[in-house]
Coordinates of C-alpha atoms and ligand atoms in Angstrom, one line a residue:
M1 CA -28.1 8.2 3.5
S2 CA -25.6 10.5 1.8
V3 CA -22.1 10.5 3.4
K4 CA -20.6 14.0 3.7
V5 CA -17.2 14.0 2.0
A6 CA -14.5 16.7 2.4
I7 CA -11.5 16.9 0.0
N8 CA -8.3 18.1 1.5
G9 CA -5.8 19.0 -1.3
Y10 CA -7.6 19.9 -4.5
G11 CA -4.9 19.1 -7.1
T12 CA -4.5 16.4 -9.7
I13 CA -6.1 13.6 -7.7
G14 CA -8.3 15.7 -5.4
K15 CA -10.2 17.5 -8.2
R16 CA -10.9 14.1 -9.9
V17 CA -12.1 12.4 -6.7
A18 CA -14.4 15.4 -6.0
D19 CA -16.0 15.0 -9.5
A20 CA -16.3 11.2 -9.1
V21 CA -17.9 11.5 -5.6
S22 CA -20.4 14.0 -7.0
K23 CA -21.6 11.4 -9.5
Q24 CA -22.5 8.9 -6.8
D25 CA -25.9 8.8 -5.1
D26 CA -24.7 7.7 -1.6
M27 CA -22.1 10.4 -1.0
K28 CA -21.7 14.1 -1.6
I29 CA -18.9 16.7 -1.6
I30 CA -19.5 19.3 1.2
G31 CA -16.3 21.3 0.4
V32 CA -12.7 21.3 -0.8
V33 CA -9.6 22.7 0.8
K34 CA -7.3 25.0 -1.2
T35 CA -4.2 26.6 0.1
R36 CA -3.9 29.2 -2.6
P37 CA -6.3 31.1 -4.9
T38 CA -5.2 29.4 -8.1
S39 CA -7.1 28.8 -11.3
E40 CA -8.0 25.3 -9.9
A41 CA -9.7 27.1 -7.0
R42 CA -11.6 29.3 -9.4
F43 CA -12.8 26.2 -11.3
A44 CA -13.8 24.5 -8.1
L45 CA -16.1 27.4 -7.4
R46 CA -17.5 27.3 -11.0
K47 CA -18.3 23.6 -10.4
G48 CA -20.2 24.6 -7.3
Y49 CA -17.8 23.3 -4.7
K50 CA -17.4 25.3 -1.5
L51 CA -13.9 26.5 -0.9
Y52 CA -12.2 26.2 2.6
V53 CA -8.8 27.5 3.4
A54 CA -6.1 27.2 6.0
K55 CA -6.6 29.6 8.9
D56 CA -4.2 32.3 7.6
G57 CA -5.0 32.1 3.9
A58 CA -8.4 33.9 3.7
Q59 CA -7.0 37.3 2.7
A60 CA -5.3 36.0 -0.5
F61 CA -8.6 34.5 -1.6
A62 CA -10.4 37.8 -0.8
D63 CA -7.8 39.7 -2.8
A64 CA -8.4 37.3 -5.8
G65 CA -12.2 37.9 -5.5
M66 CA -12.9 34.3 -4.5
E67 CA -15.6 33.6 -2.0
I68 CA -14.6 31.2 0.8
A69 CA -17.0 29.2 3.0
G70 CA -14.7 28.9 6.0
T71 CA -11.5 27.3 7.4
A72 CA -10.3 23.8 6.7
D73 CA -11.0 22.8 10.4
E74 CA -14.6 23.9 10.0
L75 CA -14.9 21.7 6.9
F76 CA -13.3 18.7 8.6
K77 CA -15.7 19.1 11.6
A78 CA -18.8 19.1 9.3
A79 CA -17.6 16.0 7.3
D80 CA -18.2 12.3 7.9
I81 CA -15.0 11.4 6.0
I82 CA -12.0 13.3 4.6
V83 CA -10.3 12.3 1.4
D84 CA -6.7 13.5 1.9
C85 CA -5.2 14.3 -1.5
T86 CA -2.3 16.5 -0.2
P87 CA 1.1 16.0 -1.9
G88 CA 2.7 13.5 0.5
K89 CA 6.3 14.4 0.9
K90 CA 6.8 17.9 2.3
K91 CA 9.2 20.3 0.6
D92 CA 11.3 20.8 3.7
G93 CA 11.8 17.1 4.1
S94 CA 10.1 17.0 7.6
G95 CA 7.9 13.9 6.9
T96 CA 4.6 14.0 5.0
T97 CA 1.5 16.1 4.9
G98 CA -0.5 13.0 5.6
E99 CA 1.3 12.5 9.0
D100 CA 0.4 16.1 10.0
Y101 CA -3.2 15.8 8.9
L102 CA -3.8 12.3 10.5
R103 CA -3.2 13.9 13.9
V104 CA -5.8 16.6 13.1
Y105 CA -8.4 14.0 11.8
R106 CA -7.8 11.8 14.9
E107 CA -8.4 14.7 17.3
L108 CA -11.6 15.5 15.5
G109 CA -12.7 11.9 15.5
K110 CA -13.1 11.8 11.7
K111 CA -12.5 8.9 9.3
A112 CA -10.0 9.6 6.5
L113 CA -8.4 8.1 3.5
F114 CA -5.0 9.0 2.1
Q115 CA -3.1 8.5 -1.2
G116 CA -0.2 6.5 -2.4
G117 CA 2.4 9.2 -1.7
E118 CA 2.0 8.2 2.0
K119 CA 3.6 5.1 3.3
H120 CA 1.6 1.9 4.3
K121 CA 2.7 2.5 7.9
L122 CA 0.7 5.7 8.2
T123 CA -2.6 3.9 8.4
G124 CA -1.4 0.2 8.6
L125 CA -4.1 -0.5 6.0
S126 CA -3.7 -0.2 2.2
F127 CA -6.6 -0.3 -0.2
N128 CA -7.3 -1.7 -3.6
S129 CA -10.9 -2.3 -4.7
T130 CA -10.1 -5.6 -6.5
A131 CA -7.6 -7.1 -4.1
N132 CA -8.8 -6.3 -0.5
Y133 CA -12.0 -4.1 -0.3
A134 CA -13.3 -6.1 2.7
D135 CA -10.3 -5.3 4.9
S136 CA -11.3 -1.7 5.1
L137 CA -15.0 -2.2 6.1
G138 CA -15.9 0.1 8.9
K139 CA -12.2 1.1 9.6
E140 CA -11.2 4.6 10.5
Y141 CA -8.2 5.1 8.2
A142 CA -6.9 3.6 5.0
R143 CA -4.5 4.5 2.2
V144 CA -5.4 4.0 -1.5
V145 CA -2.3 2.7 -3.0
S146 CA -0.4 4.5 -5.8
C147 CA -1.3 4.5 -9.5
N148 CA 1.4 1.9 -10.3
T149 CA 0.4 -0.4 -7.4
T150 CA -3.3 0.0 -8.4
G151 CA -2.3 -1.2 -11.9
L152 CA -0.4 -4.2 -10.5
C153 CA -3.2 -5.2 -8.2
R154 CA -5.9 -4.9 -10.9
T155 CA -4.3 -7.5 -13.2
L156 CA -2.4 -9.6 -10.7
Y157 CA -5.1 -10.3 -8.2
P158 CA -7.5 -12.0 -10.6
L159 CA -4.6 -14.2 -11.9
H160 CA -3.8 -15.1 -8.3
Q161 CA -7.4 -16.0 -7.7
E162 CA -7.8 -18.1 -10.8
F163 CA -4.4 -19.8 -11.3
G164 CA -2.2 -19.0 -8.2
I165 CA 1.0 -17.0 -8.7
E166 CA 4.4 -18.6 -8.0
N167 CA 6.4 -15.4 -8.6
V168 CA 6.3 -12.1 -10.5
M169 CA 9.0 -9.9 -12.1
A170 CA 7.6 -6.5 -12.8
V171 CA 9.4 -3.6 -14.6
M172 CA 7.9 -0.2 -14.2
I173 CA 8.6 2.3 -17.0
R174 CA 7.5 5.5 -15.3
R175 CA 6.5 8.9 -16.6
A176 CA 8.8 11.6 -15.4
A177 CA 6.1 14.1 -14.4
D178 CA 2.4 14.8 -14.8
P179 CA 1.4 16.9 -17.9
Y180 CA 0.7 20.1 -16.0
D181 CA 4.0 19.9 -14.0
S182 CA 6.5 22.3 -15.5
K183 CA 8.8 22.1 -12.4
T184 CA 9.7 18.4 -12.4
G185 CA 10.0 17.5 -16.0
P186 CA 10.1 16.2 -18.6
I187 CA 13.7 15.2 -18.3
N188 CA 15.9 14.5 -21.3
A189 CA 17.3 11.4 -19.8
I190 CA 16.5 7.8 -18.6
E191 CA 16.8 7.5 -14.9
P192 CA 17.0 4.1 -13.3
E193 CA 15.8 3.3 -9.8
V194 CA 18.9 1.5 -8.5
K195 CA 17.2 0.2 -5.4
V196 CA 16.0 -3.3 -5.9
P197 CA 13.2 -4.1 -5.4
S198 CA 11.8 -0.7 -6.3
H199 CA 9.0 0.3 -3.8
H200 CA 6.3 -1.0 -6.1
G201 CA 6.7 -4.7 -5.4
P202 CA 6.5 -4.3 -1.6
D203 CA 3.6 -1.9 -2.0
A204 CA 1.7 -4.5 -4.0
Q205 CA 2.2 -6.8 -1.1
S206 CA 0.5 -4.3 1.2
C207 CA -2.8 -5.3 -0.6
M208 CA -1.8 -8.8 -1.6
P209 CA 0.1 -10.2 1.4
G210 CA 2.4 -13.1 0.5
L211 CA 2.7 -12.2 -3.2
N212 CA 6.2 -13.2 -4.3
I213 CA 7.0 -10.2 -6.4
Q214 CA 10.3 -8.5 -7.5
S215 CA 10.2 -5.1 -9.1
M216 CA 12.5 -2.7 -10.9
A217 CA 11.8 0.8 -12.2
V218 CA 13.1 3.4 -14.7
K219 CA 11.9 6.9 -15.3
V220 CA 11.6 8.1 -18.9
P221 CA 10.9 11.5 -20.5
T222 CA 7.2 11.3 -21.0
T223 CA 4.2 12.7 -19.1
L224 CA 1.3 10.6 -20.6
M225 CA 1.3 7.3 -18.8
H226 CA 3.3 4.7 -17.0
M227 CA 3.9 1.3 -18.6
H228 CA 4.5 -2.1 -16.9
Q229 CA 6.1 -5.2 -18.4
L230 CA 5.5 -8.3 -16.4
A231 CA 6.7 -11.9 -16.3
V232 CA 4.5 -14.1 -14.1
K233 CA 5.1 -17.7 -13.2
L234 CA 1.6 -19.3 -12.7
K235 CA 1.0 -22.2 -10.3
K236 CA -1.8 -23.9 -12.4
P237 CA -1.3 -24.5 -16.2
A238 CA -3.1 -21.8 -18.3
T239 CA -3.2 -20.8 -22.0
T240 CA -3.1 -17.3 -23.3
A241 CA -6.9 -17.6 -24.0
D242 CA -7.5 -18.6 -20.3
V243 CA -5.7 -15.5 -19.1
L244 CA -7.6 -13.2 -21.5
K245 CA -10.9 -14.7 -20.3
V246 CA -10.0 -13.9 -16.7
W247 CA -9.2 -10.2 -17.5
E248 CA -12.3 -9.9 -19.6
A249 CA -14.3 -10.5 -16.4
S250 CA -12.1 -8.2 -14.3
P251 CA -13.2 -4.7 -13.3
R252 CA -11.4 -1.7 -14.7
V253 CA -9.1 -3.7 -17.0
I254 CA -9.5 -3.2 -20.8
F255 CA -7.7 -4.5 -23.9
V256 CA -5.9 -2.5 -26.6
S257 CA -4.1 -4.0 -29.6
T258 CA -1.3 -3.0 -31.9
K259 CA -3.5 -4.6 -34.7
D260 CA -5.9 -1.6 -34.1
G261 CA -3.0 0.8 -34.4
V262 CA -2.6 1.2 -30.6
K263 CA 1.2 1.0 -30.6
S264 CA 2.1 3.3 -27.7
T265 CA 0.7 5.2 -24.8
A266 CA 0.0 8.1 -27.2
Q267 CA -2.7 6.0 -28.9
V268 CA -4.0 4.7 -25.6
M269 CA -4.6 8.3 -24.4
E270 CA -6.4 9.0 -27.7
I271 CA -8.9 6.3 -26.8
A272 CA -9.7 8.2 -23.5
K273 CA -10.3 11.3 -25.6
D274 CA -12.5 9.4 -28.1
L275 CA -14.5 8.0 -25.2
G276 CA -15.3 11.6 -24.4
R277 CA -13.9 11.3 -20.9
E278 CA -13.6 14.5 -18.9
R279 CA -10.0 15.6 -18.7
A280 CA -9.3 12.7 -21.1
D281 CA -9.0 10.4 -18.2
L282 CA -8.6 6.6 -18.5
F283 CA -9.6 5.0 -15.2
E284 CA -9.0 1.5 -16.6
I285 CA -5.7 -0.3 -16.9
A286 CA -5.0 -0.9 -20.6
V287 CA -3.5 -4.3 -21.4
W288 CA -2.1 -5.0 -24.8
K289 CA -4.2 -8.0 -25.9
D290 CA -1.7 -9.1 -28.6
G291 CA 1.1 -8.7 -26.0
V292 CA -0.3 -11.4 -23.7
N293 CA 1.7 -14.5 -24.1
V294 CA 1.9 -17.7 -22.1
V295 CA 5.1 -19.7 -22.8
G296 CA 5.3 -22.9 -20.7
D297 CA 4.4 -21.9 -17.2
M298 CA 5.3 -18.2 -17.7
L299 CA 2.9 -15.4 -18.6
Y300 CA 4.2 -12.2 -20.2
Y301 CA 2.2 -9.0 -20.6
T302 CA 2.4 -5.3 -21.0
Q303 CA 0.0 -2.7 -19.5
A304 CA -0.4 1.1 -19.5
I305 CA -1.5 3.1 -16.5
H306 CA -3.0 6.6 -16.6
Q307 CA -1.4 7.9 -13.5
E308 CA -3.7 10.9 -13.0
S309 CA -6.9 8.9 -12.9
D310 CA -6.7 5.2 -12.3
V311 CA -6.9 5.6 -8.5
V312 CA -10.0 7.8 -8.7
P313 CA -12.7 5.0 -8.7
E314 CA -10.7 3.3 -5.9
N315 CA -11.1 6.4 -3.8
V316 CA -14.9 6.2 -4.2
D317 CA -14.9 2.5 -3.2
C318 CA -12.7 3.2 -0.3
I319 CA -15.1 5.8 1.1
R320 CA -17.9 3.2 0.7
A321 CA -15.8 0.6 2.6
L322 CA -14.7 2.8 5.5
C323 CA -18.3 4.2 5.9
N324 CA -19.8 0.7 5.7
L325 CA -22.1 1.8 2.8
E326 CA -21.6 -1.5 0.9
K327 CA -20.2 -4.7 2.2
D328 CA -19.6 -6.3 -1.2
G329 CA -16.5 -4.9 -3.0
K330 CA -17.8 -6.1 -6.4
K331 CA -21.1 -4.3 -5.9
S332 CA -19.3 -1.2 -4.9
Q333 CA -17.1 -1.3 -8.0
A334 CA -20.1 -1.9 -10.2
K335 CA -22.0 1.1 -8.6
T336 CA -18.9 3.4 -8.9
D337 CA -18.3 2.4 -12.5
K338 CA -21.9 2.8 -13.6
A339 CA -22.0 6.3 -12.2
M340 CA -18.6 7.2 -13.7
G341 CA -19.3 5.7 -17.1
I342 CA -16.7 3.0 -16.8
V343 CA -17.7 0.1 -19.1
K344 CA -16.0 -2.9 -20.4
W345 CA -15.4 -2.6 -24.2
Ligands
NAD1 P1 -0.9 17.8 -6.6 O1 0.4 18.6 -6.2 O2 -1.4 17.8 -7.9 O3 -2.1 18.3 -5.6 C1 -1.9 18.4 -4.2 C2 -2.8 19.5 -3.7 O4 -2.6 19.7 -2.3 C3 -2.4 20.9 -4.3 O5 -3.6 21.6 -4.7 C4 -1.7 21.7 -3.2 O6 -1.9 23.1 -3.3 C5 -2.4 21.1 -2.0 N1 -1.7 21.2 -0.7 C6 -0.4 21.2 -0.5 N2 -0.1 21.3 0.8 C7 -1.3 21.3 1.4 C8 -1.7 21.3 2.8 N3 -0.7 21.4 3.7 N4 -3.0 21.3 3.1 C9 -3.9 21.3 2.1 N5 -3.6 21.2 0.8 C10 -2.3 21.2 0.5 O7 -0.6 16.3 -6.1 P2 -1.3 15.0 -6.6 O8 -0.6 14.5 -7.8 O9 -2.8 15.2 -6.6 O10 -0.9 14.0 -5.5 C11 -1.7 13.9 -4.3 C12 -1.5 12.5 -3.7 O11 -1.9 11.5 -4.6 C13 0.0 12.2 -3.4 O12 0.0 11.3 -2.2 C14 0.4 11.4 -4.6 O13 1.6 10.6 -4.4 C15 -0.8 10.6 -4.9 N6 -0.9 10.2 -6.3 C16 -0.6 11.0 -7.3 C17 -0.7 10.5 -8.6 C18 -0.2 11.3 -9.8 O14 0.3 10.8 -10.7 N7 -0.4 12.6 -9.8 C19 -1.2 9.3 -8.8 C20 -1.6 8.5 -7.8 C21 -1.5 8.9 -6.5

């Protein structure tokens, strides 16, 4: 059986999810929704994806010489599941695109998954492959948590399983904008999030209920990656070697080291290029091996998050969970990773 997947919102996340789904043997892309005939739309056609547009958008695509297959509603009706990668917050401040589309999907009786720009309350179910895959089995709607929350769950959940976590203090050093974004940034300033906790800690709790986490955040003038610095009080005694062993066995977590010359996010992104990854994506969370330190009952570590791509394998797993294609989260992750060329190294 091959599940029919529609992508609504073919931007930074949508185009990556489309390519990742296309690599799987149990699901396929039947079309993508674009609102405007941009170069991204042209590339979607070149990749063989059928383009669908909002009802009143067809003329602009015709003027640009781009063939469309139909309207967004027609695509949604033909799909088994819709991956909503629309931007979240609307420009006019009237709620989110996900809120509008959830009504549409519900009326059509279609399953859907949303992204981290939407709030947990939209679906009442947040998803991370490592932390809570099974919660989404057979459900109608879920939200794949944001890039930062995905990074937190990937490294914290295995620690929680192995040693127990008393509490976490996480500081998020956030990129100001994505590389393509010439409207938002970069900014020539450091902008603190003055609300404490920042939304990241509570968001991690949406996948790891009961996790005692505090978070703070600061935006810095870079576009490459986010960085997290964490201090974790463990319940059971552990050495630095014990912690490294746990992450060695954890999916989508890799080690980098300043001893290899990886001193910043710039060199981490160079690894993604050297791996030959399409769009230079790094789906894994990069933990500095020589920055992992246990002192007494406290663990300290630093990790980097490629915001444009770490949630992509999670979207594939979330489709599998909602459509009941695989009951075992670990098996789904292994299948997704094999197809996408994600390997431990
Ligand atoms: P984006 O702006 O790159 O892409 C959004 C796409 O949706 C664009 O192609 C836009 O034209 C299209 N769109 C806008 N309004 C639409 C509508 N009403 N109907 C259909 N399509 C519409 O945004 P993105 O970065 O891909 O973010 C998408 C979601 O993923 C957001 O919830 C965001 O918070 C989340 N997310 C983003 C990142 C990141 O760093 N970029 C990381 C993780 C999660």
